[in-house]
mmCIF file of C-alpha atoms in Angstrom:
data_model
loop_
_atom_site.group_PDB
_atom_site.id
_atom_site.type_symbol
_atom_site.label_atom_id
_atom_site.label_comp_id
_atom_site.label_asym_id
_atom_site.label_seq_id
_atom_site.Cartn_x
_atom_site.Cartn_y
_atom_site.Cartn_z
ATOM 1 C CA UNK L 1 -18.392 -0.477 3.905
ATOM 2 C CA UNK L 2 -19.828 -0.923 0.309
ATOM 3 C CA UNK L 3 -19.937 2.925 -0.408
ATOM 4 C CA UNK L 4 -22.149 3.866 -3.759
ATOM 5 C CA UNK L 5 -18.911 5.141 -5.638
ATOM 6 C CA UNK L 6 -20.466 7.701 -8.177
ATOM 7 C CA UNK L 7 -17.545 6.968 -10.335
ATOM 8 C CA UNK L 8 -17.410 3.283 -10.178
ATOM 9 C CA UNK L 9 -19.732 1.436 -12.614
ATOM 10 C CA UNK L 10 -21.233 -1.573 -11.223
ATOM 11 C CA UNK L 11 -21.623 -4.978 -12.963
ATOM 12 C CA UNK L 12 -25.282 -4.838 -15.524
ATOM 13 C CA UNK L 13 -24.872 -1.512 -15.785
ATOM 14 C CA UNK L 14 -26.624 -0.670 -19.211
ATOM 15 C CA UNK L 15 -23.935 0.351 -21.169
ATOM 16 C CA UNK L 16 -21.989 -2.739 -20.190
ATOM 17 C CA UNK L 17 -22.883 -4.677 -23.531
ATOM 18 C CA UNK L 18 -20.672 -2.318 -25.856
ATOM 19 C CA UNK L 19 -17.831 -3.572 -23.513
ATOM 20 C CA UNK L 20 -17.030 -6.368 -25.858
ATOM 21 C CA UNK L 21 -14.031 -8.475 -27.268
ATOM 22 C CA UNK L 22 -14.609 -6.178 -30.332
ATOM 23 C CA UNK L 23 -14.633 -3.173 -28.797
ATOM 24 C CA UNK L 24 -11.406 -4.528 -27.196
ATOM 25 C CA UNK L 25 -9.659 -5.308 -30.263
ATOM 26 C CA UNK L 26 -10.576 -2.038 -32.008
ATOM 27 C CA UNK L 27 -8.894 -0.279 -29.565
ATOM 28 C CA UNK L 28 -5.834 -2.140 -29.557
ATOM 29 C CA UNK L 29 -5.310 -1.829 -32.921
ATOM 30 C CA UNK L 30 -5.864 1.858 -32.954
ATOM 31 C CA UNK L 31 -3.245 2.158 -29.722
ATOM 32 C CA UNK L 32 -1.095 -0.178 -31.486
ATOM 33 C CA UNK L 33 -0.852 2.254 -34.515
ATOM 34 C CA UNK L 34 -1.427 5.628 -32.839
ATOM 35 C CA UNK L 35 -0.022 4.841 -29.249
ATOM 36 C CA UNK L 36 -3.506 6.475 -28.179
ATOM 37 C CA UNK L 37 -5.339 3.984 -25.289
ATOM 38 C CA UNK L 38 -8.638 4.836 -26.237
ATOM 39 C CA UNK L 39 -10.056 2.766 -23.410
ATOM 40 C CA UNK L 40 -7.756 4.916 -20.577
ATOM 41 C CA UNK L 41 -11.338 5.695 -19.453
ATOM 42 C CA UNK L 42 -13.241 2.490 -19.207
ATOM 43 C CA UNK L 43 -11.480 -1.046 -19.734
ATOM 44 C CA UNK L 44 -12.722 -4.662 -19.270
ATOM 45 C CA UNK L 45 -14.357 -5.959 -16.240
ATOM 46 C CA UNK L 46 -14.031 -3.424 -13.982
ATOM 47 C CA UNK L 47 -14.546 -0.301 -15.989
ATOM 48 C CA UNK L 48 -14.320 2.746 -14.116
ATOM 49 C CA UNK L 49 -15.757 6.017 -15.674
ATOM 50 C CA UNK L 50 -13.011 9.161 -14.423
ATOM 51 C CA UNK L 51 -15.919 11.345 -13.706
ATOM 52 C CA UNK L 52 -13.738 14.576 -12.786
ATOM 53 C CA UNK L 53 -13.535 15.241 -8.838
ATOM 54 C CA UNK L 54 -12.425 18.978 -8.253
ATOM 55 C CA UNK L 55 -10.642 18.473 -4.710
ATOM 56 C CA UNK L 56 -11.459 22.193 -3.656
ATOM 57 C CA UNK L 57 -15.077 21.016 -3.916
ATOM 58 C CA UNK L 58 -14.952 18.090 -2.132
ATOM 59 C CA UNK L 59 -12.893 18.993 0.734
ATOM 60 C CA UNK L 60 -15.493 21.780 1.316
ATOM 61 C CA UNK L 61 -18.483 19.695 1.006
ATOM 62 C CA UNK L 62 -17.073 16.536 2.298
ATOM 63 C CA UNK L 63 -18.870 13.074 2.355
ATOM 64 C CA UNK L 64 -18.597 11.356 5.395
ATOM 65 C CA UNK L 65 -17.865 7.303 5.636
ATOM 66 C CA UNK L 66 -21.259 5.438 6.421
ATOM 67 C CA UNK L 67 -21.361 2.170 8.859
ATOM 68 C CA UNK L 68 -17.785 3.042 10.411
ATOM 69 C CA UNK L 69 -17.406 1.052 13.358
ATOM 70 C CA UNK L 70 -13.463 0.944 14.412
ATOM 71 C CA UNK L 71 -12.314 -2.427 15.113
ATOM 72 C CA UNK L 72 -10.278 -4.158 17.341
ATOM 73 C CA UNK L 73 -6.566 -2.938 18.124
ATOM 74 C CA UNK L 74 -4.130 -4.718 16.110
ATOM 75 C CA UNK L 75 -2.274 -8.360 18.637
ATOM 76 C CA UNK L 76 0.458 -8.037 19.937
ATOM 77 C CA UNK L 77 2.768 -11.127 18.888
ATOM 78 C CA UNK L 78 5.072 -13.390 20.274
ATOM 79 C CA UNK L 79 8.403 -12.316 19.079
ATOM 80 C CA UNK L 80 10.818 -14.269 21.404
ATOM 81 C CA UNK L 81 14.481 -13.023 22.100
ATOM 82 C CA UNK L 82 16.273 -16.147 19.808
ATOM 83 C CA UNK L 83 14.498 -15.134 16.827
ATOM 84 C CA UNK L 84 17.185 -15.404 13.674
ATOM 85 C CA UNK L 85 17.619 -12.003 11.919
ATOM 86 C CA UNK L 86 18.610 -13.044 8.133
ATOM 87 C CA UNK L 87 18.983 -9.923 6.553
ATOM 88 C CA UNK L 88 17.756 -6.842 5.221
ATOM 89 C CA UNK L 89 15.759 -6.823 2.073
ATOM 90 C CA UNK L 90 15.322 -2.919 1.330
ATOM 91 C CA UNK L 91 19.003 -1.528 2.072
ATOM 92 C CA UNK L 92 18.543 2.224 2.648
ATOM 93 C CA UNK L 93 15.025 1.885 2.709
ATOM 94 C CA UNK L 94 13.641 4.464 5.128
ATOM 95 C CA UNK L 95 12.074 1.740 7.260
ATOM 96 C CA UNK L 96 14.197 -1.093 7.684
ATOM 97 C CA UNK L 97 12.470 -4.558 6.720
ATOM 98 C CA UNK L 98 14.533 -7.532 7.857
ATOM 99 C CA UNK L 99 13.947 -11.375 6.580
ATOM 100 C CA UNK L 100 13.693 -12.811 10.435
ATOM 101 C CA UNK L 101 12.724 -16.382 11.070
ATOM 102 C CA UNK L 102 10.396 -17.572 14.028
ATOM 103 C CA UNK L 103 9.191 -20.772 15.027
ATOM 104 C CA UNK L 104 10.509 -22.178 11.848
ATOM 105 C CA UNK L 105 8.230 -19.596 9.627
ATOM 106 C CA UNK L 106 9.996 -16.887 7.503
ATOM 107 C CA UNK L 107 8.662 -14.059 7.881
ATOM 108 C CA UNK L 108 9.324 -9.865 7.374
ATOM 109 C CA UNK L 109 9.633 -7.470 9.951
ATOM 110 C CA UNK L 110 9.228 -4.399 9.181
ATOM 111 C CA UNK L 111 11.376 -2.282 11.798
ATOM 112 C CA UNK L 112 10.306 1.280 12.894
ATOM 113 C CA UNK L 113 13.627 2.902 14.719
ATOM 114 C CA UNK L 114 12.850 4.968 17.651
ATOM 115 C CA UNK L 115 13.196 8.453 16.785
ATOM 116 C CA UNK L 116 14.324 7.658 13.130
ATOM 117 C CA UNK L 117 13.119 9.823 10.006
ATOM 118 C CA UNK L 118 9.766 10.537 9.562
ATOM 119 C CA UNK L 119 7.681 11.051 6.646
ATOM 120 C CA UNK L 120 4.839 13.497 6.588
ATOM 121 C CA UNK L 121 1.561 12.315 7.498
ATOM 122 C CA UNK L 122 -1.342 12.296 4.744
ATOM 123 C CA UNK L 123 -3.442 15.047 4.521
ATOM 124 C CA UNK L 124 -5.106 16.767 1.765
ATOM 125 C CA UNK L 125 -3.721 19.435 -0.474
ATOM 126 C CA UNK L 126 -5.141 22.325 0.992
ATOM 127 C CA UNK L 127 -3.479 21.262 4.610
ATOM 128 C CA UNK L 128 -2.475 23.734 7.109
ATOM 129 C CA UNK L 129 0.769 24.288 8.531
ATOM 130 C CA UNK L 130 0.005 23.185 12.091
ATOM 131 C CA UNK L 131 3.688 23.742 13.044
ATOM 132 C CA UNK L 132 3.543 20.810 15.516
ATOM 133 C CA UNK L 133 7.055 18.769 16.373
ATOM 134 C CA UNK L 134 5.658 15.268 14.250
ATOM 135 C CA UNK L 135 5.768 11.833 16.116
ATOM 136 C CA UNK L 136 8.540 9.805 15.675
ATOM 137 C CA UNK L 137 6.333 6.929 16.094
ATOM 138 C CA UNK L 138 3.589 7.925 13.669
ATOM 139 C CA UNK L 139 4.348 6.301 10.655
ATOM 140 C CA UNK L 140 4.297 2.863 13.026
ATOM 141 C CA UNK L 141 0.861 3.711 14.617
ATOM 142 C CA UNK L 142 -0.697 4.095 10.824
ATOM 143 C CA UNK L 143 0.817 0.813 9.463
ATOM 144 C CA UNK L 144 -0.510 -0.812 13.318
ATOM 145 C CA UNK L 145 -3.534 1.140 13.036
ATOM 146 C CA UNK L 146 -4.066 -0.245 9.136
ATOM 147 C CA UNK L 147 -3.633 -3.501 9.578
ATOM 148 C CA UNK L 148 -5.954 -3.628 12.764
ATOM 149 C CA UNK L 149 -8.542 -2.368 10.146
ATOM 150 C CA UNK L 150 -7.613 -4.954 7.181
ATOM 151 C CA UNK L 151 -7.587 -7.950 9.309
ATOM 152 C CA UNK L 152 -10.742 -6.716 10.815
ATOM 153 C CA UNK L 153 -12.082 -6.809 6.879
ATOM 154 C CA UNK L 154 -11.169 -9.742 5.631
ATOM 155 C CA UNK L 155 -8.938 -8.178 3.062
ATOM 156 C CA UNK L 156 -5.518 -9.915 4.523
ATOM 157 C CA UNK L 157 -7.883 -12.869 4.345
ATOM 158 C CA UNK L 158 -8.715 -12.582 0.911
ATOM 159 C CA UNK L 159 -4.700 -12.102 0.022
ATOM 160 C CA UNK L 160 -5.152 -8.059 -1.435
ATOM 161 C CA UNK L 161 -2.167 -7.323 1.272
ATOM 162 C CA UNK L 162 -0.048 -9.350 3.240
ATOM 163 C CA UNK L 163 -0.966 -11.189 6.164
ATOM 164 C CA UNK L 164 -0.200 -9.734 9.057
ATOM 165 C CA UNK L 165 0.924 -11.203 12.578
ATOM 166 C CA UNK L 166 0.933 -8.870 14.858
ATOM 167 C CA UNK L 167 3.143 -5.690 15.831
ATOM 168 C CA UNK L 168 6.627 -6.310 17.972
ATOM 169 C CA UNK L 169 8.571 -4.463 20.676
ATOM 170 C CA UNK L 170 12.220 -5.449 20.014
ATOM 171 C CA UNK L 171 14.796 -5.594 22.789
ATOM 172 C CA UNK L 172 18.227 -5.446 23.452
ATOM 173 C CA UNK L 173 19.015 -9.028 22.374
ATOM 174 C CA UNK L 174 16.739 -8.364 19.518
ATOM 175 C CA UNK L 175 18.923 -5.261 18.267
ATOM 176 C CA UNK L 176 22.114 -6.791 18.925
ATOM 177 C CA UNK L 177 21.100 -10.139 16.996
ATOM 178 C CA UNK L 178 20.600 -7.389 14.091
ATOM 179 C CA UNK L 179 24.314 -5.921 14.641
ATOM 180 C CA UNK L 180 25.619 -9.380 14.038
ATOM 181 C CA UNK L 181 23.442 -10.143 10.948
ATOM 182 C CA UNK L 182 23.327 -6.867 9.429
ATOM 183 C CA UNK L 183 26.423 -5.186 10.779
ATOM 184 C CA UNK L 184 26.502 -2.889 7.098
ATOM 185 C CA UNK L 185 22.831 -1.628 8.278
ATOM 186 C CA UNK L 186 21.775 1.649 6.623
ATOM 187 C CA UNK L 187 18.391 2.989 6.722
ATOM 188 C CA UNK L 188 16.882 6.260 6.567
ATOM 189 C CA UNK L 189 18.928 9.882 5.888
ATOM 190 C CA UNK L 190 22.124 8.569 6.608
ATOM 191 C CA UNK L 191 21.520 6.479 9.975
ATOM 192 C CA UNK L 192 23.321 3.371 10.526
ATOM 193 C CA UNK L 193 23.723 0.667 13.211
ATOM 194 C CA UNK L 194 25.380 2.813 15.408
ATOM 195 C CA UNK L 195 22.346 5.184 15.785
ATOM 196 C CA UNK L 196 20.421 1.885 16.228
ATOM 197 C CA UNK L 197 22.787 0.886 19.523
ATOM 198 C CA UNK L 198 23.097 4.008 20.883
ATOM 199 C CA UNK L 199 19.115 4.960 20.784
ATOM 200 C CA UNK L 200 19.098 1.000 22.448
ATOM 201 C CA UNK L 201 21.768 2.084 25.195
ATOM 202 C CA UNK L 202 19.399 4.925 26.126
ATOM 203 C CA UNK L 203 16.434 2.677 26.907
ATOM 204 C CA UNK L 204 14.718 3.346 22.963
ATOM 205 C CA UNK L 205 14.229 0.570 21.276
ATOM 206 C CA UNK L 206 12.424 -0.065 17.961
ATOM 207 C CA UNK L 207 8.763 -1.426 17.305
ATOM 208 C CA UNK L 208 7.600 -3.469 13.872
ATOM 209 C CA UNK L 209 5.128 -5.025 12.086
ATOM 210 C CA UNK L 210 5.296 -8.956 11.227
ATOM 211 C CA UNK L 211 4.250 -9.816 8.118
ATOM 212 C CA UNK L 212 3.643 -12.265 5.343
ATOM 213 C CA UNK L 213 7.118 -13.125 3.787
ATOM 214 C CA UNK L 214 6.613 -13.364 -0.584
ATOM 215 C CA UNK L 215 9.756 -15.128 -2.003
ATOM 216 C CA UNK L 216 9.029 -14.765 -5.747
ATOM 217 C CA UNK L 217 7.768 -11.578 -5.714
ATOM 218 C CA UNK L 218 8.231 -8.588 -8.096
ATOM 219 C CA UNK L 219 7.515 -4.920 -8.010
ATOM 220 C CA UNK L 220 5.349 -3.954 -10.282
ATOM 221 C CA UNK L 221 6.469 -1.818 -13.590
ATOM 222 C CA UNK L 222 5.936 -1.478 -17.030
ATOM 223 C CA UNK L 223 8.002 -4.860 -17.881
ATOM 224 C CA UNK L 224 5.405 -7.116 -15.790
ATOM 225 C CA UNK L 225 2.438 -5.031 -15.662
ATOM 226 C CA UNK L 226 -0.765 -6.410 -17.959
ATOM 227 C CA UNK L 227 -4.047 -6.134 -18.416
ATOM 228 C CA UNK L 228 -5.527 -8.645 -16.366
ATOM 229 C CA UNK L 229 -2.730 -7.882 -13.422
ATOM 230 C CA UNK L 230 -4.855 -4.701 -14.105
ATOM 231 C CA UNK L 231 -8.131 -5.716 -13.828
ATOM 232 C CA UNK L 232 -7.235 -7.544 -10.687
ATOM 233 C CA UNK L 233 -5.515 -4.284 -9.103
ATOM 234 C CA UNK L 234 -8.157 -1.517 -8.597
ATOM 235 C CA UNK L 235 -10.471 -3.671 -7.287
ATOM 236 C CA UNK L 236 -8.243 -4.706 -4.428
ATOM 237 C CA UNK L 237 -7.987 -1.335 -3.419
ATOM 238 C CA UNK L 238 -11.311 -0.791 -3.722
ATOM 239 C CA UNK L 239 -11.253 -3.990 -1.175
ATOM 240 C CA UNK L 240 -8.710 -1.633 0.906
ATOM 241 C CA UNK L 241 -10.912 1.358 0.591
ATOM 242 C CA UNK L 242 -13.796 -0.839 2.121
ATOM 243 C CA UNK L 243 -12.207 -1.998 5.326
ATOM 244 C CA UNK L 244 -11.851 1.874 5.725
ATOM 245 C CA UNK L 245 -8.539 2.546 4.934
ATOM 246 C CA UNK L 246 -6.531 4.955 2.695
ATOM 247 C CA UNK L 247 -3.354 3.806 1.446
ATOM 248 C CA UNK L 248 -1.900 7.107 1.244
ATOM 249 C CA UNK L 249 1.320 6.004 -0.964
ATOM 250 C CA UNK L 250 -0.051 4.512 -4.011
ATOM 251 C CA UNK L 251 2.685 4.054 -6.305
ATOM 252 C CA UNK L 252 4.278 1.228 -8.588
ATOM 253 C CA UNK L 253 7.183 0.037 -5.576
ATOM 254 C CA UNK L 254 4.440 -0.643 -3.172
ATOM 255 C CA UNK L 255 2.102 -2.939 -5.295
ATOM 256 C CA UNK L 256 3.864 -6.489 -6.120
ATOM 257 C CA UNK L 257 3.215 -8.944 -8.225
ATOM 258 C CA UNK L 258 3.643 -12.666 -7.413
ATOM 259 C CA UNK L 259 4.025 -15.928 -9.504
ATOM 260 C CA UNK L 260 0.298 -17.408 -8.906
ATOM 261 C CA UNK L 261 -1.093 -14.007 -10.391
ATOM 262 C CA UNK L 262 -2.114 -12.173 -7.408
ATOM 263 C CA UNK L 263 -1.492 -8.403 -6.614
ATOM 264 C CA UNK L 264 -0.614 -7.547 -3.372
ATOM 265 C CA UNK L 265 -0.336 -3.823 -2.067
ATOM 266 C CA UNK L 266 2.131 -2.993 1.135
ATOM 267 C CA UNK L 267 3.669 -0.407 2.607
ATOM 268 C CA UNK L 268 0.366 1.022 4.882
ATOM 269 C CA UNK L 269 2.493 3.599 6.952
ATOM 270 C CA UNK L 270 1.377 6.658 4.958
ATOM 271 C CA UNK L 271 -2.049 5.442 5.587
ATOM 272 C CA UNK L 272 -4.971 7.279 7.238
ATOM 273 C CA UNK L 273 -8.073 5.135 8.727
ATOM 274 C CA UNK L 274 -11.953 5.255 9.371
ATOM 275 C CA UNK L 275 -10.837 6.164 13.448
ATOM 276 C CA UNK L 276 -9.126 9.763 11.990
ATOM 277 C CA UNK L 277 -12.033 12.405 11.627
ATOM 278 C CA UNK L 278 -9.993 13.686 8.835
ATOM 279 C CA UNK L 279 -10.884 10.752 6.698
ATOM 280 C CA UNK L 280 -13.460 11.458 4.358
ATOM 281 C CA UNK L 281 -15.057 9.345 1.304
ATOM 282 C CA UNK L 282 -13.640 12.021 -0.951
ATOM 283 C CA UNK L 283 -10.009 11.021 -0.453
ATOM 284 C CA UNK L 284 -10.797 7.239 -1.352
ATOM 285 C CA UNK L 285 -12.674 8.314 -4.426
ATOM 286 C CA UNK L 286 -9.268 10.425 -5.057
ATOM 287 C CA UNK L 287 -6.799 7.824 -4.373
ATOM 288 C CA UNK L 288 -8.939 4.835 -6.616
ATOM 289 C CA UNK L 289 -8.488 7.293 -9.337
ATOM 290 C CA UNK L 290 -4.927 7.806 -8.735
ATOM 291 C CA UNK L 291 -4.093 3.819 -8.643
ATOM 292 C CA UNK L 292 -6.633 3.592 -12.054
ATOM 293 C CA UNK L 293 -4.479 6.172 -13.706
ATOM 294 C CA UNK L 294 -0.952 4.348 -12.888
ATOM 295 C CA UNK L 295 -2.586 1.100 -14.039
ATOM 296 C CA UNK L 296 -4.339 2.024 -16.877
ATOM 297 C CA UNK L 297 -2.871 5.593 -17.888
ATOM 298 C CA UNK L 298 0.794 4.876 -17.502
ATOM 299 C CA UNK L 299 1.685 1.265 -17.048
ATOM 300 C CA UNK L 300 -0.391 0.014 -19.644
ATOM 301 C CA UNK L 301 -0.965 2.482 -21.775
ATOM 302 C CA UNK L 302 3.136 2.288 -21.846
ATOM 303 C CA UNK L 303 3.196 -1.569 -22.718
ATOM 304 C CA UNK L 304 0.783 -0.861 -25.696
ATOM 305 C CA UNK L 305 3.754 1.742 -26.596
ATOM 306 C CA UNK L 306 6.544 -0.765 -26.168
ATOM 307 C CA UNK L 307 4.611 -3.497 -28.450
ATOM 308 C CA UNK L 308 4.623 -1.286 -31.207
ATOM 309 C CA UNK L 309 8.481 -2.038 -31.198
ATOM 310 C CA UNK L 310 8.035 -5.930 -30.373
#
């Protein structure tokens, strides 16, 4: 999908020229003595005009996606029963990720209990209340569903979001290899390893998502954030937008940052896809404008601030 984005200017538009190194500098003296970003609008090579969207508006006159065609299910993968659990890289998270290795690769695994927590799914604002029991296994069918879509797209490819291997049924030698690795295992509101064995003893066991393992990287805040991490952001996920998928989540902890300059965004189990009818183009014009205001409204707009003290 390559949707005509009202609010997205496109390279040789005509005001492009006054988008100069001047222009630049004026600005950043003025935010360097007022602490005003005067460019929280528009900025460098990717300049994206916040042309208001009232939400009521669009969700009664929505846009439907163009060219959708859903893709192939997301592989299974091979996740033998001797694969080494190393440990748990998001203690209390609400979705367990473990550091596993498997046929001498490191990878993550990102673990989806049976019958754990559940967050709410995505929906617009103005959602009802359908009063229906929610899925325990929905936040795993997004993240499966998601990834089927950005492999499909060539955005894994292109290294906007982690590669991704395939989605895993574990077993019982699977969760017991955890107990012995991680036998302190917290996750979600309050559960712990023993809710993990006894949901195994009644035949429940967990699914997850393998994924690209980043060593080096760092979650992005104001203390790494700048402007060309910046410019390189929105447009990968306007990249994630085109393989027909809304994030649902953006915020700072699920965008990293890693040594060779690239910015990767995870964390696709809040997402909503092309295959849900509730998907409209609305929400990713929405959601670009949310991840251009942490970028450019917050995070750098606060390291301007924090140079003012330098």
């Amino acid at each position: 999908m390559r949707p005509p984005i009202f609010n997205l200017v496109p390279p040789g538009d005509p005001a492009a020229h006054h988008d100069t190194p001047e222009l630049k500098k004026a600005a950043l003296d003025i935010a360097t003595r007022t602490g005003i970003n005067l460019l929280r609008h528009m900025y460098g090579q990717f300049p994206l005009i916040l042309t208001y969207l009232d939400e009521d508006t669009a969700i009664e006159n929505p846009l439907p996606l163009t060219q959708y065609q859903r893709p192939p299910p997301l592989a299974k993968a091979n996740f033998p029963d001797d694969v080494e659990f190393i440990r748990q890289i998001n203690e209390g998270g609400a979705t367990p990720i473990f550091l596993v290795k498997t046929e001498d690769n490191l990878r993550l695994l990102k673990m989806f209990p049976a019958f754990g927590p559940v967050p709410e799914s995505y929906r617009p604002s103005r959602r009802p209340d359908s009063g229906r029991p929610v899925d325990p296994m929905r936040p795993f069918m997004r993240e499966k569903e998601a990834y089927a879509h950005l492999q499909h797209g060539g955005v894994c490819e292109k290294g906007y979001v982690p590669q991704c291997y395939g989605w895993v049924e574990l077993t019982q030698a699977h969760v017991e290899a955890i107990a012995r690795a991680v036998p302190g295992l917290v996750y979600g509101d309050g559960q712990d390893l023993d809710d993990l064995l006894d949901k195994a003893y009644e035949g429940l066991f967990p699914k997850g998502i393998l994924i690209e393992y980043f060593p080096d990287a760092q979650v992005l805040s104001t203390r790494n954030v700048t402007r060309e991490l910046a410019e390189k952001a929105v447009p990968s996920l306007y990249a994630i937008h085109a393989a027909y998928v809304l994030h649902g989540d953006v915020q700072q902890h699920n965008i990293l940052l890693l040594p060779d300059g690239r910015v990767i965004w995870i964390d696709f189990d809040s997402s909503m896809c092309g295959s849900d009818p509730r998907l409209h183009r609305h929400n990713l014009f929405l959601e670009l404008q949310g991840g251009w205001s942490i970028f450019y409204r917050r995070l750098v707009s606060a390291l301007v601030s924090m140079s003012n003290y330098d």
